[in-house]
Amino acid sequence: MINILIVVSGYLLHNFGLAIIALTIIVRVVTLPLTTKQLRATKAMQEMQPKLAELQKKHGKDKAKLAQEQMRMYKESGVSPAGCMLPMLVQMPIWIALFQSIIRVLATKPEDFLNLSQHLYSSWSQVFFLVPLNSQFLWLDLSIPDRFLMLPILVGGTMWLQQKMVMPTTSADPKQQAQSRMMLWMMPLMFAFLTMQFPAGLALYWVISNVITIVIQYYMVGGWGGLMPAGAQKPVGRDKKYITHITRVEEKPVDFADVGADIGADVGADIARKAAPSLRMFKRQAKKNKGHRPTRK
Amino acid sequence: MSGKLLIGKVLLLLVMLLALVGGPALLGCTGVNTIPRGWSGGVIADDTIFLGSMEGKLVAIDVSSQERRWPDVPFEASKKATGFGCAPDAGGVAIYGSPSLTEELVYIAAYHGKLYAINSETGALRWVYPREGELEPIVGGPVSVLGKVYIGSSDGKLYALDAATGDKGWEFETGGKIWSTPSVNGDTVYIGSFDKKLYALDTVDGRKKWEFATEGAIVATPLVYDDTVYIGSFDRYLYALSEADGSLRWKFQAENWFWGRPLADGGVIYTASVDGRVYAFNAGNGDKIAEFNLGSPVSSSPVLSEGSVMVASQAGRIYAVNSGQQKKQLVDLEEEIYASLAASGGVVYVHTDKDVLYAVDTRSGAIRWSLSLESE
């Protein structure tokens, strides 16, 4: 990737800043399927949180039953908690490679140059002519931290926007709300602080990457997501698959008489009588959710 | 909490820990773009070797007794250093170039942008340039000839100073950083620049006599031998140019950059590349006579001793080569070598990246002595 960065820079007016932007876009496009899969899975997990909270309330004391019901819900909805993280973990080596490439190409000291020389492909003669690259880009010297602190602010700001967009606006769980609020501010502030120490070239990569993620989220998550008030959000495209699954699970009639048939009609009827209020509550909830379903064209 | 949910939360925690703690290490802030360390070579006169230590001090050692001639001369660290590991130029006094000697003074340049003139007998500081403030980082070494000292800086300028007082005589600005050490022959000083050009300047007033454009940055030191200037470039070529007008006589392409200074001996030009090879050419027509693969990049300049050319690879091995296609490994110091070699009286002196000075017998390869340059 070092050599690609250098060659791309050569085609883009010998400008390393433009090369960083271009290669970041290319890498994000290549990893787009994984990114969208991760975003959809995250969104679906968030949609399920209220339902999981209800199960927690209902079966809190019976761990085995709780686990069973949660597994059933995951299975029927097609969502997996690990499925939110695995695409990110697969992409991480690519991001790290791009990050390290930017660091190496931004050689400033003799040691860095000698190190860089061992990563150049001898069959690509142009990489030898192009180094050292022009590290000036707009107001930035890409080899040193941004002295005007614009990039740390942009990194923190774009990261905040990115997280806010996917943050659930409705959550019955106060613990989850508190956790989400903490993450919303902690990560952007942490990365903004780190960016103050990094060469501006790395910070530029981070800003561009965040902006691309925001654009992807806009189209995959449904508009501005958590930036809009609750209720104004609408699901889009393939998100319908998960919502439809969840709604279908809720609407499935639970006839406790059938459940009780195995153990005797009387027992079954007794269970059905006692479960009737819960059944009515479920049906009311299902009707409410029907109102949020997008109309078919 | 279900098993899958727990796994998901653990994974998220791991990712956060990775970003917080392991992020800087994983993302390139280990050994790359960290504090400059330097790799000063030595210069020998009257049984004394002068060189810069990695602690940023000028050291003078009697080669017979291995005793310091005078206390190490420390240089003050740059005040403009900021940031920590991931930000370049973060602190420290590094010395990359070898010192230069006249009868009375030894000149040494530090990365933080100052050139020092020190009494070679007593170690007392005579003058420093600039007197106020600092230049941009200095990587090449100074050259002192006929009452003048020449030094290049990362500001792209070659400075000519009065050797006795440090007063600036003239300066010449190129289009890129100067990391090369100048070469002087007669009334001409030669210097390479990051702007990919080799310049020939008049020593009296800095007037440009000619320039030669290569296709890569130049950090190597030019060699002037027999009316020809030899210079290696980042475009992987070694050029042989006419000393009179800079016209091209011949050129040779290696596999990687040229970093060190070529060496001439008996009509043969020896040069090493960071591709790990030493090349020997007929000085007149550029015919390749020999090629030696050292298996490790070579960034230090070779030196002549006892009829053989001494070369050090970055891996720490010292070789003796000659135009008869003979290559002999003298010793493996098992410490990295970036500094140029110095030789005198059948001994080659090597400064390793562990800040140790070795004296190696050039015939047998035996280590006569070694001395740590760190402060006691």
Short mmCIF file of N, CA, C and O in Angstrom, two decimals, chain A residues 45 66-67 70-71 74 80-82 85 88-89 92 95-96 99-100 103-104 106-118 120 122 125 128-129 131-132 143-145 179 183 186-187 190-191 194 197-199 202 206, chain B residues 1-2 4-5 7-8 11-12 15-16 18-20 25-29 32-39 83-84 86-89 96 111 139 177 179 194 196 215-217 234-236 255-257 259 274 297 299 314 338:
data_model
loop_
_atom_site.label_atom_id
_atom_site.label_comp_id
_atom_site.label_asym_id
_atom_site.label_seq_id
_atom_site.Cartn_x
_atom_site.Cartn_y
_atom_site.Cartn_z
N MET A 45 -29.76 -4.64 15.78
CA MET A 45 -29.55 -4.90 17.21
C MET A 45 -30.19 -3.83 18.07
O MET A 45 -30.79 -4.11 19.10
N LEU A 66 -34.64 -17.20 29.91
CA LEU A 66 -34.25 -15.93 29.29
C LEU A 66 -33.32 -16.18 28.12
O LEU A 66 -33.50 -15.64 27.03
N ALA A 67 -32.30 -17.01 28.39
CA ALA A 67 -31.34 -17.32 27.33
C ALA A 67 -32.04 -17.97 26.15
O ALA A 67 -31.78 -17.64 24.99
N GLN A 70 -34.07 -15.35 24.24
CA GLN A 70 -33.18 -14.44 23.51
C GLN A 70 -32.63 -15.12 22.27
O GLN A 70 -32.60 -14.54 21.18
N MET A 71 -32.21 -16.36 22.44
CA MET A 71 -31.68 -17.11 21.30
C MET A 71 -32.74 -17.24 20.22
O MET A 71 -32.46 -17.10 19.02
N TYR A 74 -33.09 -13.90 18.43
CA TYR A 74 -31.96 -13.67 17.52
C TYR A 74 -32.10 -14.52 16.27
O TYR A 74 -31.89 -14.07 15.15
N SER A 80 -27.16 -11.14 14.88
CA SER A 80 -26.21 -11.71 15.82
C SER A 80 -25.37 -10.57 16.41
O SER A 80 -24.88 -9.73 15.66
N PRO A 81 -25.22 -10.51 17.75
CA PRO A 81 -24.37 -9.44 18.35
C PRO A 81 -22.95 -9.49 17.82
O PRO A 81 -22.35 -8.48 17.53
N ALA A 82 -22.43 -10.70 17.68
CA ALA A 82 -21.06 -10.81 17.15
C ALA A 82 -21.02 -10.35 15.70
O ALA A 82 -20.00 -9.89 15.22
N MET A 85 -19.68 -6.91 15.15
CA MET A 85 -18.26 -6.63 15.37
C MET A 85 -17.38 -7.31 14.34
O MET A 85 -16.33 -6.79 14.00
N MET A 88 -16.22 -5.35 11.36
CA MET A 88 -15.25 -4.31 11.73
C MET A 88 -13.88 -4.94 11.95
O MET A 88 -12.87 -4.40 11.52
N LEU A 89 -13.84 -6.08 12.60
CA LEU A 89 -12.56 -6.73 12.85
C LEU A 89 -11.90 -7.17 11.56
O LEU A 89 -10.68 -7.11 11.42
N MET A 92 -10.30 -4.12 10.03
CA MET A 92 -9.25 -3.43 10.79
C MET A 92 -7.85 -3.60 10.19
O MET A 92 -7.10 -2.64 10.12
N TRP A 95 -7.46 -1.08 7.46
CA TRP A 95 -7.30 0.29 7.95
C TRP A 95 -5.92 0.48 8.57
O TRP A 95 -5.29 1.51 8.37
N ILE A 96 -5.45 -0.51 9.32
CA ILE A 96 -4.13 -0.42 9.93
C ILE A 96 -3.05 -0.33 8.87
O ILE A 96 -2.10 0.45 8.98
N PHE A 99 -3.08 3.12 7.47
CA PHE A 99 -2.54 4.00 8.49
C PHE A 99 -1.02 3.92 8.51
O PHE A 99 -0.33 4.93 8.50
N GLN A 100 -0.50 2.71 8.58
CA GLN A 100 0.95 2.52 8.64
C GLN A 100 1.63 3.02 7.38
O GLN A 100 2.73 3.57 7.44
N ILE A 103 2.01 6.72 7.62
CA ILE A 103 3.09 7.03 8.55
C ILE A 103 4.45 6.86 7.87
O ILE A 103 5.32 7.73 7.95
N ARG A 104 4.64 5.74 7.18
CA ARG A 104 5.95 5.46 6.58
C ARG A 104 6.28 6.42 5.46
O ARG A 104 7.42 6.86 5.31
N LEU A 106 5.26 9.39 5.13
CA LEU A 106 5.52 10.73 5.68
C LEU A 106 6.88 10.78 6.36
O LEU A 106 7.02 11.38 7.41
N ALA A 107 7.86 10.15 5.76
CA ALA A 107 9.20 10.10 6.34
C ALA A 107 9.75 11.52 6.48
O ALA A 107 9.67 12.32 5.54
N THR A 108 10.27 11.83 7.67
CA THR A 108 10.84 13.17 7.87
C THR A 108 12.30 13.09 8.31
O THR A 108 13.06 14.01 8.03
N LYS A 109 12.67 12.03 9.00
CA LYS A 109 14.04 11.91 9.49
C LYS A 109 14.81 10.88 8.69
O LYS A 109 14.23 10.03 8.02
N PRO A 110 16.14 10.95 8.74
CA PRO A 110 16.93 9.98 7.97
C PRO A 110 16.58 8.53 8.26
O PRO A 110 16.53 7.70 7.34
N GLU A 111 16.33 8.22 9.53
CA GLU A 111 15.96 6.83 9.87
C GLU A 111 14.70 6.42 9.12
O GLU A 111 14.59 5.28 8.65
N ASP A 112 13.73 7.34 9.05
CA ASP A 112 12.47 7.03 8.38
C ASP A 112 12.68 6.78 6.89
O ASP A 112 12.06 5.91 6.30
N PHE A 113 13.57 7.57 6.29
CA PHE A 113 13.83 7.39 4.86
C PHE A 113 14.48 6.05 4.58
O PHE A 113 14.13 5.36 3.63
N LEU A 114 15.45 5.70 5.40
CA LEU A 114 16.11 4.41 5.19
C LEU A 114 15.12 3.27 5.38
O LEU A 114 15.17 2.27 4.66
N ASN A 115 14.24 3.42 6.34
CA ASN A 115 13.21 2.41 6.55
C ASN A 115 12.30 2.32 5.35
O ASN A 115 11.98 1.24 4.86
N LEU A 116 11.90 3.49 4.83
CA LEU A 116 11.01 3.53 3.65
C LEU A 116 11.66 2.88 2.44
O LEU A 116 10.99 2.21 1.65
N SER A 117 12.97 3.05 2.29
CA SER A 117 13.65 2.54 1.09
C SER A 117 13.50 1.03 0.95
O SER A 117 13.56 0.49 -0.15
N GLN A 118 13.29 0.36 2.08
CA GLN A 118 13.19 -1.10 2.04
C GLN A 118 11.77 -1.57 1.71
O GLN A 118 11.52 -2.78 1.65
N LEU A 120 10.06 -0.12 -1.00
CA LEU A 120 9.76 0.32 -2.35
C LEU A 120 9.97 -0.83 -3.34
O LEU A 120 10.97 -1.54 -3.27
N SER A 122 11.14 -2.46 -6.53
CA SER A 122 12.15 -2.10 -7.53
C SER A 122 11.58 -2.11 -8.94
O SER A 122 12.09 -1.44 -9.84
N SER A 125 9.60 1.90 -10.97
CA SER A 125 10.69 2.88 -10.91
C SER A 125 10.19 4.26 -10.46
O SER A 125 10.94 5.01 -9.84
N PHE A 128 10.66 5.63 -6.82
CA PHE A 128 11.95 6.15 -6.39
C PHE A 128 12.09 7.63 -6.75
O PHE A 128 12.72 8.39 -6.02
N PHE A 129 11.50 8.02 -7.89
CA PHE A 129 11.62 9.42 -8.30
C PHE A 129 10.76 10.32 -7.43
O PHE A 129 11.08 11.49 -7.22
N VAL A 131 9.72 10.08 -4.21
CA VAL A 131 10.04 10.31 -2.81
C VAL A 131 11.23 11.27 -2.71
O VAL A 131 12.18 11.13 -3.49
N PRO A 132 11.24 12.22 -1.79
CA PRO A 132 10.21 12.48 -0.79
C PRO A 132 9.01 13.22 -1.38
O PRO A 132 9.16 14.03 -2.29
N SER A 143 3.28 16.17 7.65
CA SER A 143 4.23 15.39 8.44
C SER A 143 4.24 15.79 9.91
O SER A 143 4.90 15.14 10.72
N ILE A 144 3.53 16.86 10.26
CA ILE A 144 3.51 17.31 11.66
C ILE A 144 2.05 17.55 12.07
O ILE A 144 1.18 17.68 11.20
N PRO A 145 1.77 17.58 13.36
CA PRO A 145 0.39 17.82 13.79
C PRO A 145 -0.11 19.18 13.30
O PRO A 145 0.67 20.12 13.11
N GLN A 179 -25.09 4.50 28.80
CA GLN A 179 -23.92 3.96 28.10
C GLN A 179 -23.76 4.63 26.73
O GLN A 179 -22.66 5.00 26.33
N MET A 183 -20.57 6.90 25.38
CA MET A 183 -19.83 6.57 24.16
C MET A 183 -19.87 7.73 23.17
O MET A 183 -18.90 7.99 22.48
N MET A 186 -17.32 10.27 24.68
CA MET A 186 -15.98 9.82 25.09
C MET A 186 -15.08 9.52 23.90
O MET A 186 -13.95 9.98 23.84
N MET A 187 -15.60 8.74 22.95
CA MET A 187 -14.77 8.36 21.80
C MET A 187 -14.34 9.57 20.97
O MET A 187 -13.16 9.69 20.65
N MET A 190 -11.69 11.50 22.84
CA MET A 190 -10.44 10.74 22.92
C MET A 190 -9.67 10.81 21.60
O MET A 190 -8.47 11.06 21.58
N PHE A 191 -10.38 10.60 20.51
CA PHE A 191 -9.70 10.63 19.20
C PHE A 191 -9.28 12.03 18.82
O PHE A 191 -8.26 12.21 18.16
N LEU A 194 -6.04 12.45 20.62
CA LEU A 194 -4.96 11.69 19.97
C LEU A 194 -4.52 12.37 18.68
O LEU A 194 -3.34 12.41 18.36
N GLN A 197 -1.74 14.84 18.48
CA GLN A 197 -0.36 14.35 18.56
C GLN A 197 0.10 13.72 17.25
O GLN A 197 1.30 13.53 17.05
N PHE A 198 -0.86 13.34 16.39
CA PHE A 198 -0.49 12.63 15.17
C PHE A 198 -0.10 13.59 14.06
O PHE A 198 -0.57 14.72 14.02
N PRO A 199 0.72 13.13 13.10
CA PRO A 199 0.93 13.93 11.89
C PRO A 199 -0.41 14.22 11.21
O PRO A 199 -1.32 13.39 11.24
N LEU A 202 -2.30 11.63 8.96
CA LEU A 202 -3.14 10.61 9.58
C LEU A 202 -4.49 11.20 9.95
O LEU A 202 -5.52 10.55 9.80
N TRP A 206 -8.35 10.19 8.79
CA TRP A 206 -9.43 9.89 9.74
C TRP A 206 -10.67 10.71 9.43
O TRP A 206 -11.80 10.21 9.47
N MET B 1 -27.28 -12.49 31.00
CA MET B 1 -26.83 -12.03 29.68
C MET B 1 -26.50 -13.26 28.84
O MET B 1 -25.84 -14.15 29.29
N SER B 2 -27.00 -13.31 27.58
CA SER B 2 -26.77 -14.49 26.77
C SER B 2 -25.31 -14.54 26.36
O SER B 2 -24.60 -13.53 26.39
N LYS B 4 -24.02 -14.91 23.36
CA LYS B 4 -23.71 -14.11 22.17
C LYS B 4 -23.61 -12.64 22.53
O LYS B 4 -22.76 -11.92 22.02
N LEU B 5 -24.52 -12.18 23.39
CA LEU B 5 -24.49 -10.77 23.80
C LEU B 5 -23.20 -10.48 24.55
O LEU B 5 -22.58 -9.44 24.35
N ILE B 7 -20.38 -12.06 24.21
CA ILE B 7 -19.29 -12.06 23.24
C ILE B 7 -19.24 -10.72 22.52
O ILE B 7 -18.17 -10.13 22.34
N GLY B 8 -20.40 -10.22 22.13
CA GLY B 8 -20.46 -8.94 21.44
C GLY B 8 -19.90 -7.81 22.29
O GLY B 8 -19.14 -6.97 21.82
N LEU B 11 -16.12 -8.16 22.66
CA LEU B 11 -15.45 -7.74 21.43
C LEU B 11 -15.39 -6.22 21.36
O LEU B 11 -14.38 -5.64 20.97
N LEU B 12 -16.50 -5.57 21.72
CA LEU B 12 -16.52 -4.11 21.68
C LEU B 12 -15.49 -3.54 22.64
O LEU B 12 -14.77 -2.60 22.32
N VAL B 15 -12.05 -3.88 21.19
CA VAL B 15 -11.78 -2.90 20.13
C VAL B 15 -11.44 -1.55 20.75
O VAL B 15 -10.52 -0.86 20.31
N MET B 16 -12.19 -1.18 21.81
CA MET B 16 -11.90 0.11 22.45
C MET B 16 -10.52 0.13 23.07
O MET B 16 -9.79 1.10 22.95
N LEU B 18 -8.03 -1.66 22.17
CA LEU B 18 -7.09 -1.65 21.05
C LEU B 18 -6.83 -0.22 20.58
O LEU B 18 -5.70 0.19 20.39
N ALA B 19 -7.91 0.54 20.42
CA ALA B 19 -7.78 1.90 19.92
C ALA B 19 -7.06 2.78 20.94
O ALA B 19 -6.18 3.56 20.59
N LEU B 20 -7.40 2.59 22.21
CA LEU B 20 -6.84 3.46 23.25
C LEU B 20 -5.37 3.18 23.54
O LEU B 20 -4.56 4.07 23.56
N ALA B 25 0.58 2.07 18.86
CA ALA B 25 1.61 1.09 18.52
C ALA B 25 1.28 0.38 17.23
O ALA B 25 2.09 0.26 16.34
N LEU B 26 0.00 -0.08 17.14
CA LEU B 26 -0.38 -0.81 15.95
C LEU B 26 -0.39 0.07 14.72
O LEU B 26 -0.13 -0.38 13.63
N LEU B 27 -0.77 1.34 14.94
CA LEU B 27 -0.98 2.21 13.80
C LEU B 27 0.27 2.96 13.39
O LEU B 27 0.20 3.96 12.73
N GLY B 28 1.40 2.53 13.79
CA GLY B 28 2.63 3.00 13.17
C GLY B 28 3.53 3.85 14.03
O GLY B 28 4.52 4.38 13.56
N CYS B 29 3.24 4.05 15.31
CA CYS B 29 4.08 4.90 16.12
C CYS B 29 5.14 4.13 16.85
O CYS B 29 5.48 4.43 17.98
N VAL B 32 8.90 4.25 13.93
CA VAL B 32 8.77 5.04 12.71
C VAL B 32 8.34 6.43 13.13
O VAL B 32 7.46 6.59 13.94
N ASN B 33 8.98 7.45 12.57
CA ASN B 33 8.66 8.82 12.94
C ASN B 33 8.81 9.04 14.43
O ASN B 33 7.99 9.68 15.07
N THR B 34 9.83 8.51 15.03
CA THR B 34 10.09 8.74 16.45
C THR B 34 11.30 9.66 16.58
O THR B 34 11.73 10.27 15.63
N ILE B 35 11.84 9.74 17.76
CA ILE B 35 12.90 10.70 18.05
C ILE B 35 14.13 10.38 17.20
O ILE B 35 14.57 9.23 17.13
N PRO B 36 14.75 11.40 16.59
CA PRO B 36 15.96 11.17 15.79
C PRO B 36 17.12 10.77 16.70
O PRO B 36 17.29 11.32 17.78
N ARG B 37 17.93 9.81 16.27
CA ARG B 37 19.02 9.31 17.11
C ARG B 37 20.39 9.70 16.58
O ARG B 37 21.32 9.89 17.34
N GLY B 38 20.52 9.80 15.29
CA GLY B 38 21.81 10.18 14.71
C GLY B 38 22.72 8.99 14.50
O GLY B 38 22.50 7.90 15.05
N TRP B 39 23.72 9.20 13.67
CA TRP B 39 24.73 8.16 13.42
C TRP B 39 26.03 8.79 12.94
O TRP B 39 26.47 8.57 11.82
N GLY B 83 5.58 17.60 21.16
CA GLY B 83 4.88 16.38 20.83
C GLY B 83 5.54 15.16 21.44
O GLY B 83 6.57 15.27 22.08
N PHE B 84 4.92 14.03 21.27
CA PHE B 84 5.54 12.80 21.73
C PHE B 84 5.73 11.89 20.54
O PHE B 84 5.66 12.34 19.41
N CYS B 86 4.54 9.97 18.31
CA CYS B 86 3.98 9.92 16.99
C CYS B 86 4.25 11.19 16.19
O CYS B 86 4.03 11.21 14.99
N ALA B 87 4.66 12.24 16.83
CA ALA B 87 4.93 13.47 16.12
C ALA B 87 6.41 13.52 15.81
O ALA B 87 7.25 13.30 16.68
N PRO B 88 6.76 13.81 14.58
CA PRO B 88 8.18 13.83 14.22
C PRO B 88 8.94 14.90 14.98
O PRO B 88 8.36 15.84 15.52
N ASP B 89 10.25 14.80 14.96
CA ASP B 89 11.15 15.79 15.57
C ASP B 89 10.83 16.04 17.02
O ASP B 89 10.92 17.17 17.50
N TYR B 96 24.18 13.45 12.84
CA TYR B 96 24.25 12.51 11.73
C TYR B 96 25.56 12.59 10.95
O TYR B 96 26.06 11.58 10.47
N TYR B 111 21.49 17.98 14.61
CA TYR B 111 20.21 17.93 13.90
C TYR B 111 19.31 19.10 14.26
O TYR B 111 18.51 19.54 13.44
N VAL B 139 21.53 17.47 8.64
CA VAL B 139 21.80 16.03 8.57
C VAL B 139 23.22 15.77 8.04
O VAL B 139 23.92 14.89 8.54
N LYS B 177 15.47 20.52 0.59
CA LYS B 177 16.35 20.34 1.75
C LYS B 177 17.75 19.92 1.30
O LYS B 177 17.90 19.23 0.29
N TRP B 179 20.58 17.58 2.73
CA TRP B 179 21.02 16.59 3.69
C TRP B 179 22.41 16.07 3.34
O TRP B 179 22.99 15.29 4.07
N PHE B 194 17.50 18.03 -2.15
CA PHE B 194 16.25 17.32 -2.35
C PHE B 194 15.53 17.77 -3.62
O PHE B 194 14.58 17.13 -4.05
N LYS B 196 16.64 17.49 -6.36
CA LYS B 196 17.13 16.54 -7.37
C LYS B 196 18.30 17.06 -8.18
O LYS B 196 18.64 16.48 -9.22
N GLU B 215 16.81 12.63 -11.46
CA GLU B 215 15.36 12.43 -11.32
C GLU B 215 14.97 12.05 -9.90
O GLU B 215 13.82 11.68 -9.65
N GLY B 216 15.94 12.11 -9.01
CA GLY B 216 15.62 11.77 -7.63
C GLY B 216 16.34 12.72 -6.68
O GLY B 216 17.31 13.40 -7.06
N ALA B 217 15.87 12.76 -5.44
CA ALA B 217 16.53 13.59 -4.44
C ALA B 217 17.97 13.11 -4.24
O ALA B 217 18.28 11.93 -4.46
N PHE B 234 18.56 9.42 -5.52
CA PHE B 234 17.41 8.58 -5.17
C PHE B 234 16.76 7.96 -6.41
O PHE B 234 15.89 7.09 -6.28
N ASP B 235 17.14 8.41 -7.59
CA ASP B 235 16.59 7.78 -8.80
C ASP B 235 17.33 6.48 -9.12
O ASP B 235 17.10 5.88 -10.17
N ARG B 236 18.21 6.07 -8.21
CA ARG B 236 18.95 4.81 -8.27
C ARG B 236 20.15 4.86 -9.22
O ARG B 236 20.76 3.83 -9.47
N GLU B 255 19.60 -1.00 -7.77
CA GLU B 255 18.23 -1.42 -7.46
C GLU B 255 17.54 -0.51 -6.47
O GLU B 255 16.34 -0.62 -6.25
N ASN B 256 18.32 0.35 -5.81
CA ASN B 256 17.72 1.22 -4.80
C ASN B 256 18.55 2.50 -4.68
O ASN B 256 19.47 2.73 -5.48
N TRP B 257 18.25 3.30 -3.68
CA TRP B 257 18.91 4.60 -3.54
C TRP B 257 20.41 4.48 -3.27
O TRP B 257 20.89 3.53 -2.69
N TRP B 259 23.11 6.38 -0.95
CA TRP B 259 23.04 7.21 0.25
C TRP B 259 24.43 7.73 0.66
O TRP B 259 24.59 8.85 1.05
N VAL B 274 21.69 1.23 -0.92
CA VAL B 274 20.83 0.61 0.09
C VAL B 274 20.15 -0.65 -0.47
O VAL B 274 19.37 -1.29 0.23
N PRO B 297 21.21 -3.56 3.53
CA PRO B 297 21.44 -2.22 2.96
C PRO B 297 22.73 -1.58 3.47
O PRO B 297 23.17 -1.83 4.60
N SER B 299 24.27 2.14 4.02
CA SER B 299 24.05 3.59 4.00
C SER B 299 25.29 4.35 4.45
O SER B 299 25.36 5.56 4.28
N GLN B 314 24.24 -2.43 7.12
CA GLN B 314 23.39 -2.03 8.25
C GLN B 314 23.23 -3.15 9.26
O GLN B 314 23.01 -2.91 10.45
N TYR B 338 25.07 2.53 10.72
CA TYR B 338 24.64 3.54 9.76
C TYR B 338 25.72 4.58 9.53
O TYR B 338 25.75 5.25 8.51
#
